[in-house]
Amino acid sequence: MNPVVDTFISKVKRFKPELELLRAILLECGLTEELKWHQPCYTFAGTNIIIISEFKDHCVISFLKGVLLSDTEKLLVSPGGNSQSVRFMKFTSVDRIIELEVVIKRYIFEAIEIEKAGLKVELKSDHPRPEELIAQFEIDPEIKKTFEALTPGRQRAYNMHFADAKQSATRIARIEKFRPRILNGKGMNDCVCGMSKRMPSCDGSHKYV
């Protein structure tokens, strides 16, 4: 048990018993416990496999390569229409977690085996870079370098936001607006505190840059 996760759990407001039980199940499966992205993260051989999180109406156990799981019980849900890898199980009660404990462990062990086998999720780019962004890269190598250093998910979010604008002028305006964030190595939803402003652990009181 990692002390930093003890601190995290102690501050949970809504689903503390549920997260404590999920934590115990994960540790029983032999995973290493860390705190990443301000959430309890469970790793195998140094690779992130699972995260547990609290939201307003539920808590989740997220499998970072969940799309590769067989999901025999049809329990996994995509966090969004654009998620190509992560899948999670949603819980609102301790009783439900106890009911599914054996199944949850089976999914965890399958996730570990996927990591042992070195399997990768083949990410597809449905949102290529707009011409305006490519042009910006040609005239400003610095922003190209920092953009390409972002995680694939952050790059995809920017590409989607820029390309969704119908007019070229609007796409250019969006690129200019987010240029300082890109140069600071930030994604669209990253707060200066290091959390995503969509994560419940960020109370929204920070300044976004």
CSV table of N, CA and C in Angstrom, one decimal, residues 49-186:
chain,number,residue,atom,x,y,z
A,49,ILE,N,-1.5,0.0,-16.0
A,49,ILE,CA,-2.5,-0.9,-16.5
A,49,ILE,C,-3.9,-0.5,-16.1
A,50,ILE,N,-4.1,0.0,-14.8
A,50,ILE,CA,-5.4,0.3,-14.3
A,50,ILE,C,-5.4,1.6,-13.5
A,51,ILE,N,-6.5,2.3,-13.5
A,51,ILE,CA,-6.7,3.5,-12.7
A,51,ILE,C,-8.0,3.4,-12.0
A,52,ILE,N,-8.1,3.8,-10.8
A,52,ILE,CA,-9.4,3.9,-10.1
A,52,ILE,C,-9.7,5.3,-9.8
A,53,SER,N,-11.0,5.7,-10.0
A,53,SER,CA,-11.4,7.1,-9.9
A,53,SER,C,-12.8,7.3,-9.4
A,54,GLU,N,-13.0,8.4,-8.8
A,54,GLU,CA,-14.3,8.8,-8.2
A,54,GLU,C,-14.9,9.9,-9.1
A,55,PHE,N,-16.2,9.7,-9.5
A,55,PHE,CA,-16.9,10.7,-10.2
A,55,PHE,C,-18.2,11.1,-9.4
A,56,LYS,N,-19.0,12.0,-9.9
A,56,LYS,CA,-20.1,12.5,-9.1
A,56,LYS,C,-21.1,11.4,-8.7
A,57,ASP,N,-21.4,10.6,-9.7
A,57,ASP,CA,-22.5,9.6,-9.5
A,57,ASP,C,-22.0,8.1,-9.4
A,58,HIS,N,-20.7,7.9,-9.5
A,58,HIS,CA,-20.2,6.6,-9.5
A,58,HIS,C,-18.7,6.6,-9.4
A,59,CYS,N,-18.1,5.4,-9.2
A,59,CYS,CA,-16.6,5.3,-9.2
A,59,CYS,C,-16.3,4.2,-10.3
A,60,VAL,N,-15.1,4.2,-10.8
A,60,VAL,CA,-14.7,3.3,-11.9
A,60,VAL,C,-13.4,2.7,-11.6
A,61,ILE,N,-13.2,1.5,-12.3
A,61,ILE,CA,-11.9,0.9,-12.4
A,61,ILE,C,-11.7,0.9,-13.9
A,62,SER,N,-10.7,1.6,-14.3
A,62,SER,CA,-10.4,1.8,-15.8
A,62,SER,C,-9.2,1.0,-16.2
A,63,PHE,N,-9.4,0.2,-17.3
A,63,PHE,CA,-8.4,-0.6,-17.9
A,63,PHE,C,-7.8,0.2,-19.1
A,64,LEU,N,-6.5,0.6,-19.0
A,64,LEU,CA,-6.0,1.4,-20.0
A,64,LEU,C,-5.9,0.8,-21.4
A,65,LYS,N,-5.8,-0.5,-21.4
A,65,LYS,CA,-5.9,-1.3,-22.7
A,65,LYS,C,-7.2,-2.1,-22.7
A,66,GLY,N,-8.2,-1.6,-22.2
A,66,GLY,CA,-9.5,-2.3,-22.0
A,66,GLY,C,-10.0,-2.8,-23.3
A,67,VAL,N,-9.8,-2.1,-24.4
A,67,VAL,CA,-10.3,-2.6,-25.7
A,67,VAL,C,-9.8,-3.9,-26.1
A,68,LEU,N,-8.6,-4.4,-25.5
A,68,LEU,CA,-8.0,-5.7,-25.8
A,68,LEU,C,-8.6,-6.8,-24.9
A,69,LEU,N,-9.3,-6.4,-23.9
A,69,LEU,CA,-9.9,-7.5,-23.0
A,69,LEU,C,-11.0,-8.2,-23.7
A,70,SER,N,-11.2,-9.4,-23.4
A,70,SER,CA,-12.3,-10.2,-24.0
A,70,SER,C,-13.7,-9.8,-23.6
A,71,ASP,N,-13.8,-9.2,-22.4
A,71,ASP,CA,-15.0,-8.7,-21.8
A,71,ASP,C,-16.2,-9.7,-21.9
A,72,THR,N,-15.9,-10.9,-21.4
A,72,THR,CA,-16.9,-12.0,-21.6
A,72,THR,C,-18.2,-11.6,-20.9
A,73,GLU,N,-18.2,-10.8,-19.8
A,73,GLU,CA,-19.4,-10.5,-19.1
A,73,GLU,C,-20.0,-9.2,-19.5
A,74,LYS,N,-19.5,-8.6,-20.6
A,74,LYS,CA,-20.0,-7.3,-21.1
A,74,LYS,C,-20.2,-6.2,-20.1
A,75,LEU,N,-19.1,-6.0,-19.3
A,75,LEU,CA,-19.1,-5.1,-18.2
A,75,LEU,C,-18.4,-3.8,-18.6
A,76,LEU,N,-17.6,-3.8,-19.6
A,76,LEU,CA,-16.8,-2.6,-19.9
A,76,LEU,C,-17.5,-1.6,-20.8
A,77,VAL,N,-17.2,-0.3,-20.4
A,77,VAL,CA,-17.9,0.8,-21.1
A,77,VAL,C,-16.8,1.7,-21.6
A,78,SER,N,-17.0,2.3,-22.7
A,78,SER,CA,-16.1,3.3,-23.3
A,78,SER,C,-16.3,4.7,-22.6
A,79,PRO,N,-15.2,5.4,-22.2
A,79,PRO,CA,-15.4,6.7,-21.5
A,79,PRO,C,-15.9,7.8,-22.5
A,80,GLY,N,-15.9,7.5,-23.8
A,80,GLY,CA,-16.3,8.5,-24.8
A,80,GLY,C,-16.2,7.9,-26.2
A,81,GLY,N,-16.9,8.6,-27.1
A,81,GLY,CA,-16.9,8.1,-28.4
A,81,GLY,C,-15.6,8.1,-29.1
A,82,ASN,N,-14.6,8.9,-28.6
A,82,ASN,CA,-13.3,9.0,-29.3
A,82,ASN,C,-12.2,8.1,-28.6
A,83,SER,N,-12.6,7.4,-27.5
A,83,SER,CA,-11.7,6.6,-26.8
A,83,SER,C,-11.4,5.3,-27.6
A,84,GLN,N,-10.1,5.1,-27.9
A,84,GLN,CA,-9.7,3.9,-28.7
A,84,GLN,C,-9.1,2.8,-27.9
A,85,SER,N,-8.8,3.1,-26.6
A,85,SER,CA,-8.1,2.1,-25.8
A,85,SER,C,-8.7,1.9,-24.4
A,86,VAL,N,-9.1,2.9,-23.7
A,86,VAL,CA,-9.6,2.8,-22.3
A,86,VAL,C,-11.0,2.2,-22.3
A,87,ARG,N,-11.2,1.3,-21.4
A,87,ARG,CA,-12.6,0.8,-21.1
A,87,ARG,C,-12.7,0.7,-19.5
A,88,PHE,N,-13.9,1.0,-19.0
A,88,PHE,CA,-14.0,0.9,-17.5
A,88,PHE,C,-15.2,0.2,-17.1
A,89,MET,N,-15.2,-0.2,-15.8
A,89,MET,CA,-16.4,-0.7,-15.1
A,89,MET,C,-16.8,0.3,-14.2
A,90,LYS,N,-18.1,0.5,-14.1
A,90,LYS,CA,-18.7,1.6,-13.3
A,90,LYS,C,-19.4,0.9,-12.1
A,91,PHE,N,-19.2,1.5,-10.9
A,91,PHE,CA,-19.8,1.0,-9.7
A,91,PHE,C,-20.5,2.1,-8.8
A,92,THR,N,-21.5,1.8,-8.1
A,92,THR,CA,-22.2,2.7,-7.2
A,92,THR,C,-22.4,2.1,-5.8
A,93,SER,N,-21.9,0.9,-5.6
A,93,SER,CA,-22.1,0.3,-4.3
A,93,SER,C,-21.1,-0.8,-4.0
A,94,VAL,N,-20.8,-1.0,-2.7
A,94,VAL,CA,-19.9,-2.0,-2.3
A,94,VAL,C,-20.4,-3.4,-2.6
A,95,ASP,N,-21.7,-3.5,-2.5
A,95,ASP,CA,-22.4,-4.8,-2.7
A,95,ASP,C,-22.1,-5.3,-4.1
A,96,ARG,N,-22.2,-4.4,-5.1
A,96,ARG,CA,-22.0,-4.8,-6.5
A,96,ARG,C,-20.6,-5.2,-6.7
A,97,ILE,N,-19.6,-4.5,-6.1
A,97,ILE,CA,-18.2,-4.9,-6.2
A,97,ILE,C,-18.0,-6.3,-5.7
A,98,ILE,N,-18.6,-6.5,-4.5
A,98,ILE,CA,-18.4,-7.9,-3.8
A,98,ILE,C,-19.0,-8.9,-4.7
A,99,GLU,N,-20.2,-8.6,-5.3
A,99,GLU,CA,-20.8,-9.6,-6.2
A,99,GLU,C,-19.9,-10.0,-7.4
A,100,LEU,N,-19.2,-9.0,-7.9
A,100,LEU,CA,-18.4,-9.2,-9.1
A,100,LEU,C,-16.9,-9.4,-8.8
A,101,GLU,N,-16.5,-9.5,-7.6
A,101,GLU,CA,-15.1,-9.6,-7.2
A,101,GLU,C,-14.3,-10.6,-8.0
A,102,VAL,N,-14.9,-11.8,-8.2
A,102,VAL,CA,-14.2,-12.9,-8.9
A,102,VAL,C,-14.0,-12.5,-10.4
A,103,VAL,N,-15.0,-11.9,-10.9
A,103,VAL,CA,-15.0,-11.4,-12.3
A,103,VAL,C,-14.0,-10.3,-12.5
A,104,ILE,N,-14.0,-9.3,-11.6
A,104,ILE,CA,-13.1,-8.2,-11.6
A,104,ILE,C,-11.6,-8.7,-11.6
A,105,LYS,N,-11.3,-9.7,-10.8
A,105,LYS,CA,-10.0,-10.2,-10.7
A,105,LYS,C,-9.6,-11.0,-12.0
A,106,ARG,N,-10.6,-11.6,-12.6
A,106,ARG,CA,-10.4,-12.3,-13.9
A,106,ARG,C,-10.0,-11.2,-15.0
A,107,TYR,N,-10.6,-10.1,-15.0
A,107,TYR,CA,-10.3,-9.0,-15.9
A,107,TYR,C,-8.9,-8.5,-15.6
A,108,ILE,N,-8.6,-8.3,-14.4
A,108,ILE,CA,-7.3,-7.8,-14.0
A,108,ILE,C,-6.2,-8.7,-14.4
A,109,PHE,N,-6.4,-10.0,-14.2
A,109,PHE,CA,-5.3,-11.0,-14.6
A,109,PHE,C,-5.2,-11.0,-16.1
A,110,GLU,N,-6.3,-10.9,-16.8
A,110,GLU,CA,-6.2,-10.8,-18.3
A,110,GLU,C,-5.5,-9.6,-18.7
A,111,ALA,N,-5.7,-8.5,-18.0
A,111,ALA,CA,-4.9,-7.2,-18.4
A,111,ALA,C,-3.4,-7.4,-18.2
A,112,ILE,N,-3.1,-8.1,-17.1
A,112,ILE,CA,-1.7,-8.4,-16.8
A,112,ILE,C,-1.1,-9.3,-17.9
A,113,GLU,N,-1.8,-10.3,-18.3
A,113,GLU,CA,-1.4,-11.2,-19.4
A,113,GLU,C,-1.2,-10.5,-20.7
A,114,ILE,N,-2.1,-9.5,-21.0
A,114,ILE,CA,-1.9,-8.7,-22.2
A,114,ILE,C,-0.6,-7.9,-22.1
A,115,GLU,N,-0.3,-7.4,-21.0
A,115,GLU,CA,1.0,-6.6,-20.8
A,115,GLU,C,2.2,-7.6,-20.9
A,116,LYS,N,2.1,-8.8,-20.4
A,116,LYS,CA,3.2,-9.7,-20.5
A,116,LYS,C,3.5,-10.1,-21.9
A,117,ALA,N,2.4,-10.2,-22.7
A,117,ALA,CA,2.5,-10.5,-24.1
A,117,ALA,C,3.0,-9.4,-25.0
A,118,GLY,N,3.0,-8.2,-24.4
A,118,GLY,CA,3.5,-7.0,-25.1
A,118,GLY,C,2.5,-6.5,-26.2
A,119,LEU,N,1.2,-6.8,-26.0
A,119,LEU,CA,0.2,-6.4,-26.9
A,119,LEU,C,0.0,-4.9,-26.9
A,120,LYS,N,-0.2,-4.3,-28.1
A,120,LYS,CA,-0.4,-2.9,-28.2
A,120,LYS,C,-1.8,-2.6,-28.8
A,121,VAL,N,-2.3,-1.4,-28.5
A,121,VAL,CA,-3.6,-1.0,-29.1
A,121,VAL,C,-3.2,-0.2,-30.4
A,122,GLU,N,-3.7,-0.6,-31.5
A,122,GLU,CA,-3.4,0.2,-32.7
A,122,GLU,C,-4.3,1.3,-32.8
A,123,LEU,N,-3.8,2.5,-32.5
A,123,LEU,CA,-4.6,3.7,-32.6
A,123,LEU,C,-4.8,4.2,-34.0
A,124,LYS,N,-6.0,4.6,-34.3
A,124,LYS,CA,-6.3,5.1,-35.6
A,124,LYS,C,-6.5,6.6,-35.5
A,125,SER,N,-6.0,7.3,-36.5
A,125,SER,CA,-6.1,8.8,-36.5
A,125,SER,C,-7.3,9.1,-37.4
A,126,ASP,N,-8.5,9.4,-36.8
A,126,ASP,CA,-9.6,9.8,-37.5
A,126,ASP,C,-9.6,11.3,-37.8
A,127,HIS,N,-8.7,12.0,-37.1
A,127,HIS,CA,-8.7,13.4,-37.2
A,127,HIS,C,-7.2,13.8,-37.6
A,128,PRO,N,-6.9,13.8,-38.8
A,128,PRO,CA,-5.5,14.2,-39.2
A,128,PRO,C,-5.3,15.7,-39.0
A,129,ARG,N,-4.1,16.1,-39.0
A,129,ARG,CA,-3.8,17.6,-38.7
A,129,ARG,C,-4.4,18.4,-39.9
A,130,PRO,N,-5.1,19.5,-39.5
A,130,PRO,CA,-5.6,20.4,-40.5
A,130,PRO,C,-4.4,21.1,-41.2
A,131,GLU,N,-4.7,21.6,-42.4
A,131,GLU,CA,-3.6,22.3,-43.2
A,131,GLU,C,-3.1,23.5,-42.5
A,132,GLU,N,-3.9,24.2,-41.8
A,132,GLU,CA,-3.5,25.4,-41.1
A,132,GLU,C,-2.5,25.1,-40.0
A,133,LEU,N,-2.7,23.9,-39.3
A,133,LEU,CA,-1.7,23.5,-38.3
A,133,LEU,C,-0.4,23.1,-38.9
A,134,ILE,N,-0.4,22.4,-40.0
A,134,ILE,CA,0.8,22.0,-40.8
A,134,ILE,C,1.5,23.2,-41.2
A,135,ALA,N,0.8,24.2,-41.7
A,135,ALA,CA,1.4,25.5,-42.1
A,135,ALA,C,2.1,26.2,-41.0
A,136,GLN,N,1.5,26.2,-39.8
A,136,GLN,CA,2.0,26.8,-38.6
A,136,GLN,C,3.3,26.1,-38.2
A,137,PHE,N,3.4,24.8,-38.4
A,137,PHE,CA,4.6,24.0,-38.1
A,137,PHE,C,5.7,24.4,-39.0
A,138,GLU,N,5.4,24.6,-40.2
A,138,GLU,CA,6.4,25.0,-41.2
A,138,GLU,C,7.1,26.3,-40.9
A,139,ILE,N,6.3,27.2,-40.4
A,139,ILE,CA,6.9,28.6,-40.1
A,139,ILE,C,7.4,28.7,-38.6
A,140,ASP,N,7.0,27.7,-37.8
A,140,ASP,CA,7.4,27.8,-36.4
A,140,ASP,C,7.8,26.4,-35.9
A,141,PRO,N,9.0,26.0,-36.1
A,141,PRO,CA,9.5,24.6,-35.7
A,141,PRO,C,9.3,24.4,-34.2
A,142,GLU,N,9.3,25.4,-33.4
A,142,GLU,CA,9.2,25.3,-31.9
A,142,GLU,C,7.9,24.7,-31.6
A,143,ILE,N,6.8,25.2,-32.2
A,143,ILE,CA,5.5,24.7,-31.8
A,143,ILE,C,5.3,23.3,-32.4
A,144,LYS,N,5.9,23.0,-33.5
A,144,LYS,CA,5.9,21.6,-34.1
A,144,LYS,C,6.6,20.6,-33.1
A,145,LYS,N,7.7,21.0,-32.6
A,145,LYS,CA,8.4,20.2,-31.6
A,145,LYS,C,7.6,19.9,-30.4
A,146,THR,N,7.1,20.9,-29.8
A,146,THR,CA,6.3,20.8,-28.5
A,146,THR,C,5.0,20.0,-28.8
A,147,PHE,N,4.4,20.3,-29.9
A,147,PHE,CA,3.1,19.6,-30.2
A,147,PHE,C,3.4,18.1,-30.3
A,148,GLU,N,4.4,17.7,-31.1
A,148,GLU,CA,4.7,16.3,-31.3
A,148,GLU,C,5.2,15.6,-30.0
A,149,ALA,N,5.6,16.4,-29.0
A,149,ALA,CA,6.0,15.8,-27.7
A,149,ALA,C,4.8,15.5,-26.8
A,150,LEU,N,3.6,16.0,-27.2
A,150,LEU,CA,2.4,15.7,-26.4
A,150,LEU,C,2.0,14.3,-26.6
A,151,THR,N,1.3,13.8,-25.6
A,151,THR,CA,0.8,12.4,-25.8
A,151,THR,C,-0.2,12.3,-27.0
A,152,PRO,N,-0.3,11.1,-27.6
A,152,PRO,CA,-1.2,10.9,-28.7
A,152,PRO,C,-2.6,11.4,-28.4
A,153,GLY,N,-3.1,11.2,-27.2
A,153,GLY,CA,-4.5,11.7,-26.9
A,153,GLY,C,-4.6,13.2,-26.9
A,154,ARG,N,-3.6,13.9,-26.4
A,154,ARG,CA,-3.6,15.3,-26.4
A,154,ARG,C,-3.5,15.9,-27.8
A,155,GLN,N,-2.7,15.2,-28.6
A,155,GLN,CA,-2.6,15.7,-30.0
A,155,GLN,C,-3.9,15.5,-30.7
A,156,ARG,N,-4.5,14.3,-30.5
A,156,ARG,CA,-5.8,14.0,-31.1
A,156,ARG,C,-6.9,15.0,-30.7
A,157,ALA,N,-6.9,15.4,-29.4
A,157,ALA,CA,-7.9,16.4,-29.0
A,157,ALA,C,-7.7,17.7,-29.7
A,158,TYR,N,-6.5,18.2,-29.8
A,158,TYR,CA,-6.2,19.4,-30.5
A,158,TYR,C,-6.6,19.3,-32.0
A,159,ASN,N,-6.2,18.2,-32.7
A,159,ASN,CA,-6.5,18.0,-34.1
A,159,ASN,C,-8.0,18.0,-34.3
A,160,MET,N,-8.8,17.4,-33.4
A,160,MET,CA,-10.2,17.4,-33.5
A,160,MET,C,-10.8,18.8,-33.4
A,161,HIS,N,-10.3,19.5,-32.4
A,161,HIS,CA,-10.9,20.8,-32.1
A,161,HIS,C,-10.6,21.8,-33.3
A,162,PHE,N,-9.4,21.7,-33.7
A,162,PHE,CA,-9.0,22.6,-34.8
A,162,PHE,C,-9.7,22.3,-36.1
A,163,ALA,N,-9.8,21.0,-36.5
A,163,ALA,CA,-10.4,20.6,-37.7
A,163,ALA,C,-11.9,20.7,-37.7
A,164,ASP,N,-12.5,20.7,-36.6
A,164,ASP,CA,-14.0,20.8,-36.5
A,164,ASP,C,-14.5,22.2,-37.0
A,165,ALA,N,-13.7,23.2,-37.0
A,165,ALA,CA,-14.1,24.5,-37.5
A,165,ALA,C,-14.3,24.4,-39.0
A,166,LYS,N,-15.4,25.0,-39.5
A,166,LYS,CA,-15.7,24.9,-40.9
A,166,LYS,C,-14.9,25.8,-41.7
A,167,GLN,N,-14.5,27.0,-41.2
A,167,GLN,CA,-13.8,28.0,-42.0
A,167,GLN,C,-12.4,28.0,-41.6
A,168,SER,N,-11.5,28.3,-42.6
A,168,SER,CA,-10.1,28.3,-42.4
A,168,SER,C,-9.7,29.4,-41.4
A,169,ALA,N,-10.4,30.5,-41.4
A,169,ALA,CA,-10.1,31.6,-40.5
A,169,ALA,C,-10.3,31.2,-39.1
A,170,THR,N,-11.4,30.4,-38.9
A,170,THR,CA,-11.7,29.9,-37.5
A,170,THR,C,-10.7,28.9,-37.0
A,171,ARG,N,-10.2,28.1,-37.9
A,171,ARG,CA,-9.2,27.1,-37.6
A,171,ARG,C,-7.9,27.8,-37.2
A,172,ILE,N,-7.5,28.8,-37.9
A,172,ILE,CA,-6.3,29.6,-37.6
A,172,ILE,C,-6.5,30.3,-36.2
A,173,ALA,N,-7.7,30.8,-36.0
A,173,ALA,CA,-7.9,31.5,-34.7
A,173,ALA,C,-7.8,30.5,-33.5
A,174,ARG,N,-8.3,29.3,-33.7
A,174,ARG,CA,-8.2,28.3,-32.7
A,174,ARG,C,-6.8,27.9,-32.4
A,175,ILE,N,-6.0,27.8,-33.5
A,175,ILE,CA,-4.6,27.4,-33.3
A,175,ILE,C,-3.9,28.5,-32.5
A,176,GLU,N,-4.1,29.8,-32.9
A,176,GLU,CA,-3.5,30.9,-32.2
A,176,GLU,C,-3.9,30.9,-30.7
A,177,LYS,N,-5.2,30.6,-30.5
A,177,LYS,CA,-5.6,30.7,-29.1
A,177,LYS,C,-4.9,29.7,-28.2
A,178,PHE,N,-4.7,28.5,-28.8
A,178,PHE,CA,-4.1,27.4,-28.0
A,178,PHE,C,-2.6,27.3,-28.1
A,179,ARG,N,-2.0,28.2,-28.9
A,179,ARG,CA,-0.6,28.1,-29.1
A,179,ARG,C,0.2,28.2,-27.8
A,180,PRO,N,-0.1,29.1,-26.8
A,180,PRO,CA,0.6,29.2,-25.6
A,180,PRO,C,0.5,27.9,-24.8
A,181,ARG,N,-0.7,27.2,-24.8
A,181,ARG,CA,-0.8,26.0,-24.1
A,181,ARG,C,0.0,24.9,-24.7
A,182,ILE,N,0.1,24.8,-26.0
A,182,ILE,CA,0.9,23.8,-26.6
A,182,ILE,C,2.4,24.0,-26.3
A,183,LEU,N,2.8,25.3,-26.4
A,183,LEU,CA,4.2,25.6,-26.1
A,183,LEU,C,4.6,25.3,-24.6
A,184,ASN,N,3.5,25.3,-23.7
A,184,ASN,CA,3.8,25.0,-22.3
A,184,ASN,C,3.6,23.5,-22.1
A,185,GLY,N,3.4,22.7,-23.2
A,185,GLY,CA,3.3,21.3,-23.0
A,185,GLY,C,2.0,20.8,-22.4
A,186,LYS,N,1.0,21.6,-22.5
A,186,LYS,CA,-0.3,21.3,-21.9
A,186,LYS,C,-1.3,20.8,-23.0
